[in-house]
Structures are given as structure tokens and as C-alpha cells.
Amino acid sequence: MSFVARNRLSGPLADPAGDAGYPPDHPERVGFFTDTSVCIGCKACEVACKEWNLLPEDGMDLTGMSYDNTGALGATTWRHVAFVEQESTVDLGMPGMGGDQVRWLMSSDVCKHCTHAACLDVCPTGALIRTEHGTVLVQDDVCNGCGYCVPACPYGVIDIRPDTGGAAKCTMCHDRLGAGLMPACATACPTESIQYGPLDELRERAALRVSELHEQGITDARLYGQDPADGVGGAGAFFLLLDEPEVYGLPPDPVVTTRDLPSMWRHAAGAALTAAAVIAGCFLGRKR
Amino acid sequence: MTAAESYYGRPVLKPPVWKVPDVPLYLYLGGLAGASSTMALLADLTGRDRLAGAGRLAAAVGATASVGALVHDLGRPTRFLNMLRVFKPTSPLSVGSWILAPFSALSGAAAASELTGRLPGAGRAAAAIAGAIAPAMTTYTAVLLADTAVPGWHAVYRELPFVFAGSAVSSAGAVGMLAAPEESAPARRMAIAGSVLELVAARRMHRGAGLVGEVYQQGRASAVLRAARTLTCLGLGAAVLAGRSRTARVASGLCLNAAAAATRYGIFEAGRASARDPRYTVMPQRTS
């Protein structure tokens, strides 16, 4: 199938915007590199995102999960700061209070703007599109709220907004990008934990940063989502993490579901032909 | 999995937002309509007029009600039409809409001609084309579920179309037995063969799913699927006896249709359960 041969459904893809049909002079692909080793959990990104994108509040409930009262990414939360409170015997090199030490891992999560975006692939109306910047965007006026993108996303990012009935997620501040500005979250981040820029440049910077941390003895530091050969063809928003991805609520090895779609259609066709053959077989024999 | 290996035990994925009973009904009715339509075509070709008429009516009622269930889930009829603004091979819902729309229109026309006696030639042609598209109706919904990140659905994408095909054939056979008793021999054979196909495919599906297979064996999904299996076996047994006994014929017809609806709901529920528990997202990705 030509889709598979040209890596249209999965695998490395150098230029998603070009693949989507933008002319060769389209802007370069941009993304986020979120370095959680310098995140201080201030939630400025969450607030800036809400402010800029006019997103409503999600309710004022306390989750009881460390300092996280947002819980997860959702239709009206496009940046979410996770607080992982680990009680362990980690030696922080500080005077102890006796008993277990506590360490906090903080990480600002966001839509991954995948190279192969399952949400975009399965959208039946064309409401989800690849933008000229290589990001993934929901066109609100086209979305009919069918909700197919919701279970398709391997990261659990996109959801249906209760107030509009349409699907919604991070746009990477598409309106700001068009005006030559940085996304609101990256602009507001006081520690440069959220870095925005051309994706290739961010990948180089991230590789440097992770080797720097390894030299400092922080061997748990690892990059997540930067590999163009991974299950989603490399994410447009990737992370430097200090523990396993699932600790932060991220899937360890996500795969774009449409990778298997040719096989799914083949099995469905086989089953449909089986059904036809079974029914036809039942009509053989004596008439009554 | 300990709490440290997921983010406060929260799901990684967003569970499907599709409503109950709308979507399970949509899955059941689409299968019933598809297999009924092919049954009608073959009955027509072999000169069984009563069975052909019953099949056409079941196809039209099933397809129309299936569109109704989809529209109810979406909220507004225009949203179904919005699905037809593009054709997207990577979206099973788009492909499905393009199967469902002509199928339901043709089945409706065939049934209208059947009921009114007008334009019998056109009605027959419509029924014939619908009957040829129809096997696709019985299995595309399996791809619709499987082409998601939902572990319980994606893991079984090879077997699911065969479960749906078997279930569709048996429920259509059951309708044929109920509605056209004097020509019910092929319908009875459909009920038997479809049930056997469904039982065998479901067994393979539960065994081949690995860790995620647990969701089919616990909680509400397990109870519903057990009920479906019992009803299928009862319906199958009754179908064997239905050649001689009117009671057995009616019992079989009712059991098999209840079983088909329960099968769809059970599988739907198992998928939702698998999306809610981070174990089923994280652990298979860790071992693969």
C-alpha cells in the first residue's frame, strides 16, 4: 500500500506540513521542548494558556494529588502541570528530617503535535488539520463533535468541550505563531522549562542538555518523544524527564493507531467476505 | 503495578465519549441490517419472496434506526451530513459513513417499494445493490472500534470483525426465522452458522488479547458477555430444533437478537474499562 511505503501512516516523516500538501516555501516545523529538570511547578504556563485562549475554568475541586488540582489535560486545559510527589530513600544531599525523603517531579504536559497524529487521521470531517507550521489544529467550525479523536489519541490529550460540544486541545497558539510570537505558555515560563522554536533546533538543544545532566551524575534524565522513529513518528512537543514516562502519566511507548489500519481493513474485508460466503452457503440445498 | 508506576493511578487515555445505548445500538443495528440485506438478495435470487421481503424490511428498519442512533449520539442530523463533506480512507468513521449513507438510502427505497408495490423493478435493483454493499456493513464497525488507542479494542483488531460478522449473520437469520417461517430453512442455517462463527471468533479474541484480555473477564463487561454467550448458545440450540417447533423458532429468534445486542454492549464496555485503567495502557507498552 502506497500509504505505508511513503510513511504516510507511521514511521519517520521529515516534513509533515509538506506531506499535508503545503508548498515547499511553508514555514519550518516548530515545537515545544519541555525540560522538566528546571520546572518549578509555578503553573504560569497553565494560567497563560487559559488567559490567551479564553478557556473557562475546570471547576474548583481539590484532587488531593500533591499540588495538582487540575488532574489531566482536557478540552479546557491545554497545559497541565503534573506534581509527582515521591517518598523514597533518594539522597538529596540536604539535612534530613528523619524518615523518608520526599522529592517532587514537576512537569508541564501539553499536546504532542505528533508527526503521525491519530486524532487527525481518524477525524471523519477533516476538522483536524496539519497546519503550515507542522502542528495539529482543530477547526472549531468544522468539528461536529463525533468524539472519534478522543479515544484515538494515545496520550489522552484531546477531549470534547462540554460548553461547545466540539473537540478541543492545544493549538500551539496558532494565532500567535501567525503574528511571529511565541506560544503563551513558553512566553510565560520563568525558568525556560518550556522552550519553543524550530523542532530540529530544539532536538539539538535537548541532546546537549541531557548529556550535560548525565555528566552531572543525573543519570535518570532521558528524552521522551524526540525520536522520529518512535510510534508516532516523533512528537512535535517532547520532554526531558527525570523518571519513567508513566510516573508523569505519559504512555511509555505510544503508537499511532492508524499504523495498523491497513491490516485492520484487510481483516474486516476478510470477515465481510466470510459473512457473505456463510450467508450464500446457507442458501444452498433444498428449497423450502 | 504499584502507584509509583502511574500518575496517582489516573488513566493515561481519555475514555471514549460515545454514549450508551446509542453507540452499542448503532453497532448492533448496522450488523443486523447488513446481514439481513444480503439474506434478502439471496432469497430473492432463489425465489423465496417472503424471506426476501422480510430481509428488506429488516435491512431498512435496522439501517434507519442505526443512522438514528448515530444522529442521536452526535446531537443533530446535520452533523451526520457533515461526515459526508469529505472521504477519508484513514478514518473508519468516514469510510463507514460512506457505506452507511448509500446502504440506508437504498435499503429504505427497497423497503418502500416492497411496502407500496410501486416501482418494483427499481426496488429490486436498489435491494440488489444494497445486498452487495451489505457485508461491509457487518464489519466496518469493528474497525471503527479497533482504530483507537483503547487497549481492549485495538489489541483484538484481528478477531473483532469476525465476532461482529458472526453475530450479524446469526441475528439476521433469527429475524428471517421470525418473519418468514414458511421459507425459514436458509435463515435457520444462518442462525446456526453465524452463532458458531461468533462463538469461535470470540473465544479466539479472548485468548489472544494477552493482559488486556482481562477486561473481557471482569466487571460489567464480563457479566454482559457471559449473558450474550449464554443467549447465543440457547439461540443456537433452539435454532437446531426450530425446523419442527414454532416455540423453538421464536425463542431462537429472540435469544439471538438479544445476544447480538449484548455482544456489542459487552465489547463496548470492556473497551471503556481498559481505557480507564492505566495498567492496560502502560504494561503492554513496557513489554513490547
Coordinates of C-alpha atoms in Angstrom, one line a residue, chain B residues 43-224:
Chain B
A43 CA -33.6 -15.1 -1.0
D44 CA -34.8 -13.0 -4.0
L45 CA -32.3 -14.8 -6.3
T46 CA -33.5 -18.2 -5.1
G47 CA -37.2 -17.3 -5.4
R48 CA -38.1 -17.0 -1.7
D49 CA -40.3 -14.0 -1.8
R50 CA -41.4 -13.9 1.8
L51 CA -37.9 -14.2 3.1
A52 CA -36.7 -11.6 0.7
G53 CA -39.4 -9.2 1.8
A54 CA -38.6 -9.8 5.5
G55 CA -34.9 -9.2 4.9
R56 CA -35.5 -6.0 3.0
L57 CA -37.7 -4.7 5.8
A58 CA -35.2 -5.7 8.5
A59 CA -32.4 -4.0 6.5
A60 CA -34.3 -0.8 6.1
V61 CA -35.5 -0.6 9.7
G62 CA -32.0 -1.6 11.0
A63 CA -30.2 0.9 8.8
T64 CA -32.6 3.7 9.5
A65 CA -32.5 3.1 13.3
S66 CA -28.7 2.8 13.1
V67 CA -28.5 6.2 11.5
G68 CA -30.9 7.4 14.1
A69 CA -28.7 6.1 16.9
L70 CA -25.7 7.8 15.4
V71 CA -27.5 11.1 14.9
H72 CA -28.7 10.9 18.5
D73 CA -25.2 10.4 19.7
L74 CA -24.0 13.3 17.6
G75 CA -26.9 15.5 18.7
R76 CA -28.1 17.0 15.4
P77 CA -29.0 15.4 12.0
T78 CA -26.8 17.9 10.1
R79 CA -23.8 16.6 11.9
F80 CA -24.3 13.2 10.1
L81 CA -24.3 15.1 6.8
N82 CA -21.2 16.9 7.9
M83 CA -19.5 13.5 7.9
L84 CA -20.0 13.3 4.2
R85 CA -18.2 16.5 3.4
V86 CA -15.0 14.6 2.8
F87 CA -14.0 11.0 2.1
K88 CA -11.0 10.0 4.3
P89 CA -9.6 6.5 3.9
T90 CA -7.7 6.9 7.2
S91 CA -10.9 7.4 9.1
P92 CA -13.1 4.3 9.6
L93 CA -15.9 6.6 10.6
S94 CA -15.7 8.5 7.3
V95 CA -15.5 5.2 5.3
G96 CA -18.3 3.9 7.5
S97 CA -20.5 6.9 6.8
W98 CA -19.9 6.5 3.1
I99 CA -21.0 2.8 3.5
L100 CA -23.9 3.6 5.8
A101 CA -25.4 6.5 3.8
P102 CA -25.9 4.8 0.4
F103 CA -26.8 1.5 2.1
S104 CA -29.5 3.0 4.3
A105 CA -30.9 5.1 1.3
L106 CA -31.0 2.0 -1.0
S107 CA -32.5 -0.3 1.7
G108 CA -35.1 2.4 2.5
A109 CA -36.0 2.7 -1.1
A110 CA -36.2 -1.1 -1.5
A111 CA -38.4 -1.4 1.6
A112 CA -40.7 1.5 0.4
S113 CA -41.1 -0.2 -2.9
E114 CA -41.8 -3.5 -1.2
L115 CA -44.5 -2.0 1.1
T116 CA -46.2 0.2 -1.5
G117 CA -45.8 -2.1 -4.5
R118 CA -44.7 0.8 -6.6
L119 CA -41.7 0.7 -9.0
P120 CA -40.9 -3.0 -8.3
G121 CA -38.1 -3.1 -10.8
A122 CA -36.3 -0.1 -9.2
G123 CA -37.0 -1.5 -5.7
R124 CA -35.4 -4.8 -6.7
A125 CA -32.4 -3.1 -8.2
A126 CA -31.9 -1.0 -5.0
A127 CA -32.2 -4.1 -2.8
A128 CA -29.6 -5.9 -5.0
I129 CA -27.1 -3.1 -4.8
A130 CA -27.7 -2.8 -1.0
G131 CA -27.3 -6.5 -0.6
A132 CA -23.9 -6.4 -2.4
I133 CA -22.6 -3.5 -0.2
A134 CA -24.1 -5.1 2.9
P135 CA -21.3 -7.4 4.1
A136 CA -19.2 -4.3 4.6
M137 CA -21.9 -3.1 7.0
T138 CA -21.4 -6.1 9.2
T139 CA -17.7 -5.5 9.8
Y140 CA -16.7 -1.8 9.4
T141 CA -17.9 -1.1 12.9
A142 CA -15.2 -3.5 14.2
V143 CA -12.5 -1.3 12.5
L144 CA -14.3 1.8 14.0
L145 CA -13.6 0.5 17.5
A146 CA -10.2 -1.1 16.8
D147 CA -8.7 2.0 15.2
T148 CA -8.3 3.7 18.6
A149 CA -5.7 3.7 21.4
V150 CA -8.2 1.9 23.6
P151 CA -6.2 -1.2 24.6
G152 CA -9.2 -3.6 24.8
W153 CA -10.3 -2.8 21.3
H154 CA -7.0 -2.3 19.5
A155 CA -5.5 -5.5 20.8
V156 CA -8.3 -7.6 19.3
Y157 CA -8.4 -5.9 15.9
R158 CA -7.8 -9.2 14.0
E159 CA -10.7 -11.1 15.7
L160 CA -13.2 -8.4 16.3
P161 CA -14.5 -8.2 12.7
F162 CA -15.2 -11.9 12.7
V163 CA -17.1 -11.7 16.0
F164 CA -19.2 -8.9 14.5
A165 CA -19.7 -10.8 11.2
G166 CA -20.9 -13.9 13.0
S167 CA -23.1 -12.0 15.3
A168 CA -24.6 -10.1 12.4
V169 CA -25.3 -13.2 10.4
S170 CA -27.0 -15.0 13.3
S171 CA -29.2 -12.0 14.2
A172 CA -30.3 -11.6 10.6
G173 CA -31.0 -15.4 10.4
A174 CA -33.0 -15.0 13.6
V175 CA -35.1 -12.2 12.0
G176 CA -35.7 -14.3 8.9
M177 CA -36.9 -17.2 11.1
L178 CA -39.3 -15.0 12.9
A179 CA -40.7 -13.1 9.9
A180 CA -40.8 -15.7 7.2
P181 CA -41.5 -19.1 8.9
E182 CA -42.5 -21.0 5.8
E183 CA -39.3 -20.2 4.0
S184 CA -37.1 -20.2 7.1
A185 CA -34.7 -23.1 6.2
P186 CA -31.8 -20.8 5.0
A187 CA -32.4 -18.3 7.8
R188 CA -32.2 -21.1 10.3
R189 CA -28.9 -22.3 8.8
M190 CA -27.7 -18.6 9.0
A191 CA -28.7 -18.5 12.7
I192 CA -26.7 -21.7 13.4
A193 CA -23.6 -20.9 11.2
G194 CA -23.5 -17.2 12.4
S195 CA -23.6 -18.3 16.1
V196 CA -20.9 -20.8 15.6
L197 CA -18.7 -18.2 13.8
E198 CA -19.3 -15.7 16.6
L199 CA -18.6 -18.2 19.4
V200 CA -15.3 -19.4 17.8
A201 CA -14.1 -15.9 16.9
A202 CA -15.0 -14.6 20.4
R203 CA -13.1 -17.5 22.0
R204 CA -10.0 -16.7 19.9
M205 CA -10.4 -13.0 20.7
H206 CA -10.4 -13.5 24.5
R207 CA -7.5 -15.9 24.3
G208 CA -5.3 -13.8 22.0
A209 CA -5.7 -10.5 23.8
G210 CA -3.0 -11.1 26.4
L211 CA -3.1 -9.0 29.6
V212 CA -5.8 -6.7 28.2
G213 CA -8.0 -9.8 27.8
E214 CA -8.7 -9.4 31.5
V215 CA -11.2 -6.6 30.8
Y216 CA -13.3 -9.1 28.9
Q217 CA -13.4 -11.4 32.0
Q218 CA -14.2 -9.0 34.8
G219 CA -16.8 -6.4 35.9
R220 CA -19.9 -5.5 33.9
A221 CA -18.3 -6.3 30.6
S222 CA -17.8 -9.9 31.7
A223 CA -21.3 -10.3 33.0
V224 CA -22.8 -8.9 29.8

